[in-house]
Each structure stands twice: as C-alpha cells, then as structure tokens.
Coordinates of C-alpha atoms in Angstrom, one line a residue:
M1 CA 196.9 41.0 127.4
D2 CA 195.2 42.3 124.4
A3 CA 192.7 39.5 123.6
Q4 CA 192.0 40.9 120.2
G5 CA 195.6 41.4 119.1
R6 CA 197.2 37.9 119.2
G7 CA 197.0 34.7 117.3
R8 CA 195.5 36.2 114.1
V9 CA 195.6 34.1 110.9
E10 CA 196.0 36.4 108.0
D11 CA 193.7 36.1 104.9
I12 CA 192.1 32.9 106.2
D13 CA 188.7 32.4 107.6
P14 CA 188.9 29.0 109.4
A15 CA 185.2 28.7 109.6
D16 CA 185.0 28.7 105.8
Q17 CA 188.1 26.6 105.0
W18 CA 187.4 23.6 107.2
V19 CA 185.0 21.0 106.0
L20 CA 183.9 17.5 107.0
N21 CA 185.2 14.7 104.8
P22 CA 182.4 12.1 104.6
E23 CA 184.9 9.4 103.7
T24 CA 186.9 9.7 106.9
G25 CA 184.6 11.5 109.3
E26 CA 187.4 14.1 109.9
Y27 CA 187.7 17.8 109.3
E28 CA 190.1 18.9 106.5
L29 CA 191.3 22.2 105.2
R30 CA 190.2 23.1 101.7
L31 CA 191.9 26.0 100.0
A32 CA 191.7 27.3 96.5
P33 CA 193.3 24.8 94.0
S34 CA 196.2 27.2 93.4
A35 CA 197.2 27.5 97.0
P36 CA 199.4 25.1 99.0
Q37 CA 197.4 22.6 101.1
S38 CA 198.0 22.3 104.8
R39 CA 196.4 20.1 107.5
V40 CA 197.1 22.7 110.2
P41 CA 195.7 26.3 109.7
G42 CA 198.1 28.9 110.9
Q43 CA 201.1 26.7 110.3
R44 CA 204.1 28.9 109.7
G45 CA 206.7 28.7 106.9
A46 CA 210.4 28.2 107.4
G47 CA 210.8 31.8 108.5
G48 CA 208.1 31.7 111.1
T49 CA 208.4 31.9 114.8
G50 CA 205.5 29.8 115.8
R51 CA 205.3 27.8 119.0
A52 CA 206.2 24.5 117.2
S53 CA 209.5 25.8 116.0
R54 CA 210.2 27.4 119.4
R55 CA 209.6 24.1 121.1
R56 CA 211.9 22.2 118.8
G57 CA 214.6 24.7 119.7
A58 CA 215.8 25.3 116.1
P59 CA 218.4 28.1 115.9
A60 CA 217.2 31.3 114.3
S61 CA 219.7 31.1 111.5
A62 CA 218.4 27.7 110.4
S63 CA 215.0 29.2 109.8
T64 CA 216.2 31.6 107.1
S65 CA 219.0 29.6 105.5
A66 CA 216.9 28.1 102.7
P67 CA 213.4 28.8 101.3
A68 CA 210.7 26.2 102.0
P69 CA 210.0 23.9 99.1
E70 CA 206.8 24.5 97.3
R71 CA 204.1 21.8 97.8
E72 CA 202.5 20.2 94.8
V73 CA 198.8 20.8 94.3
P74 CA 197.0 17.5 94.9
P75 CA 195.3 16.0 91.9
P76 CA 191.6 16.6 91.4
R77 CA 189.3 14.4 93.6
R78 CA 187.9 11.4 91.9
R79 CA 184.3 11.2 91.2
R80 CA 182.4 8.5 93.1
T81 CA 181.5 5.4 91.2
A82 CA 179.2 2.6 92.0
P83 CA 181.0 0.1 94.2
E84 CA 182.1 -3.2 92.6
E85 CA 180.2 -6.3 93.4
P86 CA 182.1 -8.3 96.1
P87 CA 183.3 -11.8 95.1
P88 CA 180.9 -14.7 95.8
G89 CA 180.9 -15.8 99.4
R90 CA 182.4 -12.5 100.7
R91 CA 180.6 -9.6 102.1
G92 CA 181.1 -6.1 100.7
R93 CA 182.5 -3.4 103.0
R94 CA 179.7 -1.3 104.4
R95 CA 180.0 2.5 104.5
P96 CA 179.8 3.8 108.1
A97 CA 176.3 5.0 109.0
K98 CA 175.8 8.8 109.0
K99 CA 174.9 8.5 112.7
S100 CA 178.5 7.5 113.5
K101 CA 179.8 10.8 112.1
G102 CA 177.4 12.7 114.3
K103 CA 178.6 10.8 117.3
K104 CA 182.2 11.6 116.3
I105 CA 181.4 15.4 116.2
L106 CA 179.7 15.1 119.6
L107 CA 182.7 13.3 121.0
W108 CA 185.1 16.0 119.7
T109 CA 182.9 18.8 121.0
G110 CA 181.4 17.2 124.1
G111 CA 183.1 19.5 126.5
T112 CA 181.4 22.6 125.2
M113 CA 178.6 22.3 127.7
A114 CA 181.0 23.2 130.5
L115 CA 181.7 26.7 131.6
V116 CA 182.3 29.2 128.9
V117 CA 186.1 29.2 129.1
L118 CA 186.2 25.4 128.5
A119 CA 184.4 25.4 125.2
A120 CA 187.6 26.2 123.3
G121 CA 189.3 23.1 124.6
T122 CA 186.9 20.7 122.8
A123 CA 187.1 22.5 119.5
G124 CA 190.9 22.0 119.6
Y125 CA 190.8 19.0 117.3
L126 CA 190.2 21.3 114.4
Y127 CA 193.6 22.9 114.2
L128 CA 195.9 22.2 117.1
Q129 CA 199.0 24.1 116.1
H130 CA 197.2 27.4 115.3
L131 CA 195.3 27.3 118.6
N132 CA 198.4 26.5 120.5
D133 CA 199.9 29.7 119.3
N134 CA 196.9 31.6 120.6
I135 CA 197.2 30.4 124.2
E136 CA 198.8 32.6 126.8
S137 CA 199.9 31.1 130.1
L138 CA 201.3 32.0 133.5
P139 CA 203.1 29.8 136.1
D140 CA 201.1 28.3 138.9
D141 CA 204.1 28.7 141.2
G142 CA 203.4 25.4 142.9
A143 CA 200.0 26.5 144.1
G144 CA 198.0 23.9 142.2
T145 CA 198.2 20.1 142.2
G146 CA 200.2 20.0 139.0
G147 CA 197.1 19.5 136.7
F148 CA 193.9 17.6 136.5
Q149 CA 193.8 13.8 136.3
K150 CA 191.3 11.9 134.2
D151 CA 190.7 9.3 136.9
Q152 CA 190.2 11.8 139.8
A153 CA 187.9 14.6 140.8
I154 CA 188.7 17.8 139.0
N155 CA 188.9 21.3 140.6
I156 CA 189.4 24.3 138.2
L157 CA 189.6 27.9 139.4
L158 CA 187.9 30.2 137.0
I159 CA 188.8 33.9 137.4
G160 CA 187.1 36.9 135.7
T161 CA 189.2 40.1 136.0
D162 CA 188.2 43.7 135.8
K163 CA 191.3 44.5 133.7
R164 CA 190.4 46.7 130.7
T165 CA 192.1 45.2 127.6
G166 CA 191.2 45.4 124.0
S167 CA 189.4 48.2 122.2
G168 CA 185.9 49.2 123.2
N169 CA 186.4 48.5 127.0
E170 CA 187.4 52.0 128.0
G171 CA 184.1 52.5 129.9
Y172 CA 184.4 49.4 132.0
G173 CA 186.3 48.5 135.2
D174 CA 188.7 50.5 137.2
N175 CA 190.9 52.8 135.2
G176 CA 194.5 51.4 135.2
S177 CA 193.5 48.3 137.2
A178 CA 196.0 45.5 137.2
G179 CA 193.1 43.1 137.1
H180 CA 191.6 42.0 140.4
A181 CA 189.6 38.8 141.0
D182 CA 186.3 40.4 140.1
T183 CA 184.4 37.1 139.5
T184 CA 185.8 33.8 140.9
I185 CA 184.3 30.3 140.5
L186 CA 185.7 27.1 141.9
L187 CA 184.4 24.4 139.5
H188 CA 184.5 20.9 141.1
V189 CA 183.7 17.9 138.9
S190 CA 183.0 14.6 140.7
K191 CA 185.4 11.7 140.2
D192 CA 182.7 9.7 138.4
R193 CA 181.7 12.7 136.3
S194 CA 178.1 12.3 137.3
N195 CA 177.8 15.8 138.8
A196 CA 179.6 19.1 139.3
T197 CA 179.5 22.2 141.6
A198 CA 180.4 25.7 140.5
L199 CA 181.1 27.6 143.8
S200 CA 181.0 31.4 143.5
I201 CA 183.3 33.3 145.9
P202 CA 182.1 36.9 146.5
R203 CA 184.8 39.4 145.6
D204 CA 184.0 41.5 148.8
L205 CA 184.5 38.5 151.2
I206 CA 186.9 39.3 154.0
V207 CA 189.7 36.7 153.9
D208 CA 193.4 36.2 154.8
I209 CA 195.7 36.1 151.8
P210 CA 198.8 33.9 152.4
D211 CA 202.4 34.7 151.4
C212 CA 202.7 34.0 147.7
P213 CA 205.9 32.8 146.0
T214 CA 205.5 34.4 142.5
T215 CA 207.6 34.0 139.4
Q216 CA 208.8 37.3 138.0
E217 CA 209.3 38.3 134.4
D218 CA 213.1 37.6 134.6
G219 CA 212.4 34.1 135.9
S220 CA 213.3 34.8 139.5
T221 CA 210.9 34.1 142.4
K222 CA 209.6 36.8 144.7
V223 CA 207.6 36.1 147.8
I224 CA 204.7 38.6 148.0
P225 CA 203.7 39.1 151.6
G226 CA 200.3 38.1 152.6
S227 CA 197.5 40.3 154.1
T228 CA 194.9 39.7 156.8
D229 CA 191.3 40.8 156.8
V230 CA 191.2 42.1 153.2
R231 CA 188.8 41.7 150.3
F232 CA 189.1 38.4 148.4
N233 CA 189.5 40.3 145.1
Q234 CA 192.9 41.6 146.3
S235 CA 194.3 38.1 145.9
L236 CA 194.9 39.0 142.2
G237 CA 196.6 42.2 140.8
Q238 CA 197.2 43.8 144.2
S239 CA 201.0 44.2 145.0
G240 CA 201.9 42.2 141.9
R241 CA 199.9 39.1 142.8
T242 CA 199.2 36.6 140.0
P243 CA 196.5 33.9 139.6
S244 CA 198.7 31.5 141.6
C245 CA 198.1 33.7 144.7
T246 CA 194.3 33.5 144.1
M247 CA 194.8 29.7 144.0
R248 CA 196.5 29.8 147.4
T249 CA 193.9 32.0 148.9
V250 CA 191.1 29.6 147.7
T251 CA 192.9 26.7 149.2
E252 CA 193.3 28.4 152.6
L253 CA 189.7 29.5 152.5
T254 CA 188.0 26.2 151.4
G255 CA 190.5 23.5 152.0
V256 CA 190.2 22.5 148.3
R257 CA 193.4 22.8 146.3
P258 CA 192.7 23.7 142.6
D259 CA 194.3 21.6 139.9
N260 CA 194.4 24.4 137.3
F261 CA 193.3 28.0 136.8
M262 CA 191.8 29.9 133.8
V263 CA 191.6 33.7 133.7
A264 CA 189.3 35.7 131.4
D265 CA 188.9 39.5 130.9
F266 CA 185.9 41.5 129.5
N267 CA 186.6 40.4 126.0
A268 CA 186.0 36.7 126.8
V269 CA 182.3 37.4 127.4
K270 CA 181.9 39.5 124.3
T271 CA 183.7 37.3 121.8
L272 CA 182.5 33.9 123.1
T273 CA 178.8 35.0 123.1
S274 CA 179.2 36.3 119.6
A275 CA 180.8 33.1 118.5
V276 CA 177.8 31.0 119.4
G277 CA 175.3 33.5 117.9
G278 CA 174.1 34.9 121.2
V279 CA 172.8 33.7 124.5
E280 CA 169.1 33.8 125.7
V281 CA 168.5 35.6 129.0
C282 CA 165.3 36.6 130.8
L283 CA 164.5 39.7 132.8
A284 CA 161.6 39.9 135.2
K285 CA 161.5 43.7 134.9
D286 CA 162.8 46.5 132.7
I287 CA 166.5 47.4 133.4
N288 CA 168.3 50.6 132.5
D289 CA 171.6 50.6 134.3
P290 CA 173.9 53.5 133.3
D291 CA 176.8 51.9 135.2
S292 CA 176.9 48.6 133.3
H293 CA 175.3 50.1 130.2
L294 CA 172.5 47.5 130.2
N295 CA 169.2 48.8 128.8
L296 CA 166.7 46.1 128.1
P297 CA 162.9 45.7 128.7
A298 CA 161.4 42.8 130.6
G299 CA 161.1 39.5 128.9
K300 CA 163.4 37.1 127.0
H301 CA 166.3 38.4 124.9
T302 CA 169.2 36.9 122.9
I303 CA 172.3 38.9 123.7
E304 CA 175.9 38.9 122.6
G305 CA 178.9 41.1 122.6
E306 CA 178.5 44.5 124.4
D307 CA 175.0 43.6 125.6
A308 CA 176.3 40.3 127.1
L309 CA 179.1 42.1 129.0
A310 CA 176.6 44.7 130.3
F311 CA 174.3 41.9 131.5
V312 CA 176.9 40.0 133.6
R313 CA 178.2 43.3 135.0
T314 CA 174.9 44.8 136.1
R315 CA 174.1 44.8 139.8
H316 CA 172.5 48.1 140.9
S317 CA 169.3 47.2 139.0
V318 CA 168.8 43.6 140.2
G319 CA 168.1 42.0 143.6
F320 CA 169.5 44.1 146.5
G321 CA 171.9 46.0 144.2
G322 CA 175.1 44.4 145.6
D323 CA 177.7 42.0 144.5
L324 CA 175.7 39.0 145.6
S325 CA 172.9 40.0 143.3
R326 CA 175.4 40.2 140.5
I327 CA 176.7 36.7 141.3
E328 CA 173.1 35.4 140.8
I329 CA 172.7 37.1 137.4
Q330 CA 176.1 35.7 136.3
Q331 CA 175.1 32.2 137.3
Q332 CA 171.9 32.5 135.3
F333 CA 173.9 33.8 132.4
L334 CA 176.4 30.9 132.6
S335 CA 173.6 28.4 132.8
S336 CA 172.0 29.7 129.7
L337 CA 175.3 29.8 127.9
M338 CA 176.0 26.2 128.7
R339 CA 172.6 25.1 127.5
K340 CA 173.4 26.9 124.2
L341 CA 176.9 25.3 124.0
K342 CA 175.3 21.9 124.6
S343 CA 172.6 22.3 122.0
N344 CA 172.8 20.6 118.6
D345 CA 172.7 24.0 117.0
T346 CA 176.3 24.6 118.4
L347 CA 177.7 21.0 118.6
T348 CA 177.0 20.1 115.0
S349 CA 178.1 23.5 113.5
P350 CA 181.8 23.4 112.4
S351 CA 181.8 27.1 111.8
K352 CA 180.6 27.9 115.3
M353 CA 183.1 25.5 116.9
V354 CA 185.9 27.1 115.0
K355 CA 184.8 30.6 116.1
L356 CA 184.6 29.3 119.7
A357 CA 188.1 27.9 119.5
E358 CA 189.5 31.1 118.1
A359 CA 187.7 33.3 120.6
G360 CA 188.3 31.1 123.6
T361 CA 192.0 30.6 123.1
K362 CA 192.6 34.3 122.4
A363 CA 190.6 35.5 125.4
L364 CA 192.0 33.1 128.1
T365 CA 195.1 32.9 130.2
V366 CA 195.7 29.5 131.7
D367 CA 198.3 28.0 134.0
S368 CA 201.4 26.5 132.5
T369 CA 200.2 22.9 132.9
L370 CA 197.3 23.7 130.6
D371 CA 199.4 25.5 128.0
D372 CA 198.5 23.0 125.2
I373 CA 195.3 22.7 123.2
G374 CA 195.5 18.9 123.6
K375 CA 195.3 19.2 127.4
L376 CA 192.4 21.7 127.1
K377 CA 190.7 19.2 124.7
D378 CA 191.1 16.4 127.2
L379 CA 189.7 18.6 130.0
G380 CA 186.8 19.6 127.8
L381 CA 185.9 15.9 127.0
E382 CA 185.9 15.1 130.7
L383 CA 183.5 17.9 131.4
G384 CA 181.4 16.9 128.4
K385 CA 180.3 13.8 130.3
L386 CA 178.3 16.0 132.7
N387 CA 174.5 16.6 132.5
T388 CA 173.4 20.2 133.0
K389 CA 170.8 19.1 135.5
N390 CA 173.5 17.8 137.8
L391 CA 175.6 21.0 137.5
S392 CA 174.9 23.1 140.6
F393 CA 175.7 26.8 141.0
V394 CA 176.3 27.5 144.7
T395 CA 177.4 30.7 146.5
V396 CA 179.6 30.7 149.6
P397 CA 177.3 31.4 152.6
V398 CA 178.2 34.9 153.8
R399 CA 176.7 37.7 156.0
D400 CA 177.2 41.4 156.2
N401 CA 180.4 42.3 158.0
P402 CA 179.4 43.2 161.6
A403 CA 182.4 45.4 162.0
E404 CA 181.1 47.9 159.5
K405 CA 178.5 50.6 160.0
V406 CA 178.2 51.1 156.2
K407 CA 177.9 47.6 154.8
A408 CA 180.5 47.1 152.1
T409 CA 182.0 43.7 152.7
V410 CA 180.9 40.3 153.9
V411 CA 182.2 37.6 156.1
L412 CA 181.7 33.8 156.2
Q413 CA 178.7 32.2 157.9
E414 CA 181.1 29.7 159.4
E415 CA 179.0 26.6 160.0
P416 CA 177.1 26.5 156.6
A417 CA 180.2 27.6 154.7
R418 CA 182.3 24.7 156.2
Q419 CA 179.5 22.3 155.3
V420 CA 179.6 23.5 151.7
F421 CA 183.4 23.2 151.6
D422 CA 183.3 19.7 153.2
M423 CA 180.8 18.5 150.6
I424 CA 183.1 19.6 147.8
K425 CA 186.2 18.1 149.5
E426 CA 184.2 14.8 150.0
D427 CA 183.0 14.8 146.4
V428 CA 179.3 15.0 147.4
S429 CA 176.8 16.1 144.9
F430 CA 174.5 19.1 145.6
T431 CA 171.9 17.4 143.4
E432 CA 170.3 14.0 143.6
V433 CA 172.1 12.0 140.9
K434 CA 170.2 8.9 139.7
K435 CA 172.4 6.2 138.4
K436 CA 171.5 3.0 136.6
E437 CA 172.7 0.1 138.7
S438 CA 173.3 -3.5 137.8
E439 CA 171.8 -6.3 139.8
K440 CA 175.2 -7.0 141.3
E441 CA 175.5 -3.3 142.4
K442 CA 172.0 -3.3 143.8
K443 CA 172.8 -6.4 145.9
E444 CA 176.1 -5.0 147.1
K445 CA 174.4 -1.7 148.0
A446 CA 171.7 -3.5 149.9
A447 CA 174.3 -5.6 151.8
V448 CA 176.2 -2.4 152.8
A449 CA 173.0 -0.7 154.0
A450 CA 172.0 -3.8 156.0
R451 CA 175.1 -3.4 158.2
L452 CA 173.3 -0.5 159.9
E453 CA 170.1 -2.5 160.5
G454 CA 169.5 -4.5 163.7
E455 CA 169.8 -4.1 167.5
K456 CA 172.3 -1.7 169.0
S457 CA 174.3 -2.2 172.2
D458 CA 174.2 0.4 175.0
P459 CA 177.2 2.8 174.5
S460 CA 178.6 1.6 177.9
E461 CA 179.0 -1.9 176.4
V462 CA 180.8 -0.8 173.3
R463 CA 184.5 -1.7 173.4
V464 CA 186.7 0.0 170.9
R465 CA 190.3 1.2 170.4
V466 CA 191.0 4.4 168.4
L467 CA 193.8 4.7 165.8
N468 CA 194.9 7.8 163.9
G469 CA 195.2 6.9 160.2
G470 CA 195.7 10.3 158.6
A471 CA 193.7 12.8 160.8
P472 CA 195.5 15.8 162.3
D473 CA 197.9 15.1 165.2
G474 CA 196.1 14.5 168.4
S475 CA 192.8 13.5 166.8
A476 CA 192.7 10.0 168.3
Q477 CA 193.0 11.4 171.9
R478 CA 190.4 14.1 171.3
E479 CA 188.0 11.6 169.8
L480 CA 188.6 9.3 172.8
L481 CA 187.8 12.1 175.2
Y482 CA 184.6 12.8 173.3
L483 CA 183.6 9.1 173.4
Q484 CA 184.3 8.7 177.1
N485 CA 183.0 12.0 178.4
E486 CA 180.1 12.9 176.1
A487 CA 179.0 9.7 174.2
G488 CA 179.1 7.3 177.1
V489 CA 181.6 4.9 175.4
T490 CA 183.7 4.3 178.5
K491 CA 185.3 1.1 177.3
S492 CA 187.4 2.9 174.7
E493 CA 191.2 3.5 174.4
N494 CA 193.8 5.3 172.4
A495 CA 195.9 2.9 170.4
G496 CA 198.2 5.5 168.7
D497 CA 198.9 5.7 165.0
A498 CA 197.7 3.2 162.4
D499 CA 200.3 1.4 160.3
A500 CA 199.2 3.4 157.2
E501 CA 197.2 6.4 156.3
V502 CA 193.6 6.0 155.0
A503 CA 191.4 8.4 153.2
R504 CA 188.2 7.5 155.0
T505 CA 187.4 6.6 158.6
T506 CA 186.6 2.9 159.1
L507 CA 185.3 0.6 161.9
E508 CA 186.4 -3.0 161.8
Y509 CA 184.5 -5.5 163.9
A510 CA 183.9 -9.3 164.3
P511 CA 180.5 -10.8 163.5
D512 CA 179.6 -11.1 167.2
Q513 CA 180.3 -7.4 167.7
A514 CA 177.7 -6.2 165.1
D515 CA 175.4 -4.7 167.7
Q516 CA 178.3 -2.7 169.2
A517 CA 179.4 -1.6 165.7
R518 CA 175.8 -0.3 164.9
A519 CA 175.7 1.6 168.2
L520 CA 179.1 3.3 167.5
A521 CA 178.2 4.0 163.9
E522 CA 175.1 5.9 165.0
I523 CA 177.2 7.9 167.5
L524 CA 179.8 8.8 164.9
G525 CA 177.6 9.2 161.8
L526 CA 179.3 6.3 160.0
S527 CA 177.8 5.0 156.8
G528 CA 177.5 1.3 156.1
A529 CA 180.4 1.5 153.7
A530 CA 182.6 2.7 156.6
M531 CA 181.8 -0.5 158.6
K532 CA 184.2 -3.3 157.8
P533 CA 183.1 -6.8 159.0
G534 CA 186.3 -8.7 159.9
E535 CA 188.1 -9.7 163.1
S536 CA 188.4 -8.2 166.5
V537 CA 191.7 -7.6 168.3
T538 CA 192.5 -8.3 171.9
N539 CA 193.2 -5.4 174.2
A540 CA 195.6 -5.2 177.2
Q541 CA 193.0 -6.9 179.4
G542 CA 192.7 -9.8 176.9
L543 CA 189.2 -8.7 175.8
P544 CA 188.0 -8.6 172.2
T545 CA 187.9 -5.0 170.9
M546 CA 186.7 -3.2 167.7
T547 CA 189.1 -0.9 165.8
L548 CA 188.1 2.6 164.8
T549 CA 190.7 4.1 162.4
L550 CA 190.3 7.9 161.9
G551 CA 191.0 8.8 158.2
K552 CA 191.8 12.0 156.4
D553 CA 188.0 12.7 156.3
F554 CA 188.0 13.2 160.1
K555 CA 186.4 16.6 160.8
G556 CA 186.9 16.8 164.6
A557 CA 185.8 15.2 167.8
G558 CA 182.1 14.6 167.9
V559 CA 181.5 15.8 164.3
K560 CA 179.4 13.4 162.2
L561 CA 181.7 11.7 159.6
D562 CA 179.3 10.7 156.8
A563 CA 179.4 13.6 154.3
A564 CA 177.5 11.4 151.8
S565 CA 174.4 11.9 153.8
A566 CA 174.8 15.7 154.0
E567 CA 172.6 18.2 152.2
A568 CA 173.4 21.7 151.1
P569 CA 172.7 24.2 153.8
E570 CA 169.8 26.6 153.3
E571 CA 172.2 29.5 153.5
A572 CA 173.9 28.4 150.3
R573 CA 172.1 29.9 147.4
K574 CA 171.8 27.1 144.8
S575 CA 170.6 26.7 141.3
T576 CA 171.2 24.2 138.5
A577 CA 172.3 24.8 134.9
D578 CA 169.2 23.1 133.4
K579 CA 166.7 25.7 134.8
V580 CA 165.6 28.8 133.1
E581 CA 165.4 31.7 135.5
C582 CA 164.6 35.4 135.1
A583 CA 166.7 38.1 136.7
K584 CA 164.6 40.1 139.2

C-alpha cells in the first residue's frame, strides 16, 4: 500500500476550505463564489468511481449517460442586523453561548487523545465521503469478535509493520519485506471507559502461530499452516499471513480476542506527526544512531516526519540496545503524541484536525468491520472518554530464551505474564482509578464489603456443594479435590453442572451460614461482590448446604479468584501516558 498515493483531492486544500459556521456550530465547505458548492469534499461527479457510487451498485453505463447538472451559485450571505424586539410578554431567542461551540468541537474530536492511529476517526465529521475513499481494509477472516461494541470493553490490535512503502523509505526496514509485525500493541479499554491498557508484545517473543484461514485476492479461502516456537513477528507477512493471523496469534497467546485491527507502516509516523505540528520528546543523552538515522543531542526536542520515524526505530543507542529498549522509547513517544493530540492546540484547530484525518486514513489499513469513517469516529469518541493518567503502557513480561547461547529471542515469564493477561481479561485497571460515587453507591459498596467482615468458621465446618457454571470441563471436580485435600473443607461435594453459565464465580448462602461463607471466601479469594446472601439448599443427607458456582472467570483449582484485588506484577514494565520521561 502506497500511503502517499491514494485518496488525493485535486486542487483543494481541505484545511483552507472548511470553516466553522457560528450560526450552526458546524463546519462547512467554502469555495470561491464561481465554483460549485459541496458539503462533502472529494465528492465525485457523475463520471466518478468513488466508494459511494460503488456501494450503490450503479452500472458503469449509467455514470456516463448524461452530464451532471450544474449547481447554482448560492446568493450572497446576508449581513447581520440587530435582532427585532420580541413581542411583549415573550422572551427573545438567545444565541447559543460560544462555550457550547467549543464543547461541540471537543465532542467531535474527543477521540484524538487515543493512540495515534485513532485520531483520524474523530476528525471524520469533517468530510465523511472523502475520508471513506481513503480507507483501505482487509478481511478479519473471523479472527475478531465482529467489531467493538459501545457498551462493552474494547480490544483493538494495533500493528506497525516494517514494510517499505512510499517514497523516502528506501533506507528503512528489510528490503522486499512483506511487512512483518514489527510493533504490536493490544489496546484494552475498560467497559466503563475509566481506564485503558496498551500491552506491547515483543516482536522477538517465541510463540506458537495457529493455522490461519485467510482470504485470497480472488475471494477464496486458504488455510495457512501454523508454526511452533517461532518469533511473534512472523504472524504477519510470513507465508502470506495477513493481520487476521496476528489476531489469532494474540488470542492464543493472551486469551484476549481482539475486536478489530489497525495496521500502519512507516509513513503513518511521519505524516501524522507532521499533521499535528510535531511531538515533543526528551533524551537523557546524546544519540547518534546510524541504523535508525537518529542524530539528536540530549534534552527536549519537537520532532516530526523523518526525525519522528528515526526516534521510534532507534534501539542500539538506548537502554540495553535491544527490542525491549525500543519498545520503551516507542511507549514514551506515543504518550507524548497523545498529550499533543489531547491538547487544546490540536483539538480546537480545524486545519490540524483535517490534516490528521487526511494523514490517518491514508496511512492505515483496518479490518473490514471498520471500513467506514463513521465507525472510526464512533470508536474515537469512545476512546476520547479516557484520561491519559489512566492509560497504562505495559510490556508482556519476558526473559531471555534459555535455549540460545547468543541471546536473540525471548520467552514468557509464565506466572507474571498470565497475571497481566488475566487482569486485561477481567477488565482490571493497572492504575488506581478514582471515581466520584453517589451516597447510594457508597452505601452499597460498604454493604458489599461488610459481607467479608466478622467471624469465620473452621474449614472443617464449611458445608458447600460445587457447580460448574461456565468453567472448563472437569473444573468442579478439580476444585472439590483441592477443597477436600488441601484446604480442609471436607464437607464439600460435586453437584455437576449449573442450570446456566455465569461470567463470574458466586457463593450463595443463607444468613445463618455467613461465618461459613466468610471462611470459604478467604480460601478462594472471593470478593464481597461474589458473595450472594440468599437461601441454602439441602444435600443428600438433608443438611443445609451453601452453593459455589464456578463461572467463566475460574482460573484453576486453588487459584485465587478475585482479579479486582490484583496488582500488576513487578516484571511488567509499566508507565502512564500523562508522565513525561526521557529516553536513556
């Protein structure tokens, strides 16, 4: 994909033509009085082949059978006059305050604080049809969920490739590369939009790549065989693999199934940083890296274009000189970029927003469920609800590959990596999110917490039956064996499958069993929210028994269940987007 060669609008500079109408609070296209007026820049005439005409399915002959009628030039705009006095007893109509227009602009462009590739979506209100024609897409081949949902947590897979497209990129990347997964970030946005996690996956991480059903150019489907114990970056480009295969690899690695993917090449960094007028970065030392072409002295710099690309590609001159060091400098760069995108200098500048929209939609390839600027705009607005201080950058915990004498690849640190993956799956924030609670919410929260307070029975006195309500097959029996043999809960029994699947594990108990419930909650790591005061049931011996229902969050026999109380492991390198850091 040549990011510079598609979607051009001839003889029109959108940044100059679009202006804010103070009467309506909307952007409108203003051309010279002798030119036809259009509300959609880039709209094609009757002989065009734009996306709108293709979607309508009009035959080619119809597009050339008759010339398009000329539009009349609108009459000159009327001068403003003093408003007439309203009739007695009636209030005059008030003009909307200027503050409301500013809020409207912020609403339209709110998503621009998200990762660089999402800025284009929020600018989409400016001229939808033209931007639609810019967008390139690829099938997700069923690897995704079918697209993000506004009322659910969001998982977007962001992929930066080493494919050399566009002029000026001859000195970068592997010559002739099909475009591997050079930089990969799984962006998780919480269901309540209070926080987000950007999980960086090292390109040299050893993984298993599954078989990948992949749509071919002729529309047929080919299953590309998987590979075991290979670098993660081979999930894209190698053997004809597409981004849908990278999605499948991420799902197998983390247990998190992405909703959508977005792919950017070298030009995305260059064009988007130039569109916002540069991004400020900080170096703790002088850097002269002939491989990435970065040559900057220590201190703060505002970089764009070629310098920005050189900055995110450098690795030999920072940290330990490896890919993990490059990941850290990329995270610092993205944090700075998002602060710039969220600044008033960007959000309230129509010209910058138009340039961002142009650059973003030309530089990106998205999955087919995002092949519409309206969907990108909706996604951007959801992400615009985030605060940068609650956006965490985290790297998958890894260690040097012990099978190698010369260290070139890395492998998972199993336990901390699983903890990181579980926190994302359970929608747990890596930062402390402070929320304003109503008095009712405070009382409800206190009541839930109180369920854990009080005396606890001895484990030998706890009577409970275990049901499987969505955990893997055999989980109830394995948990029963743990309770009886290791936790001392000898009065426990396997009651088979629950009537319906549940997302979270719950413990139902009668009021007179509260001391037993607290004891079992401590053993299993249950939160107060997982404890459900209700009724007991009678077991085969006619004795009252509590009911433990294992949900889809069940992690294994003896594993603590309350992910909400978890903290990010020390092995996970973590930073937040609101902090200014200098590359070392």
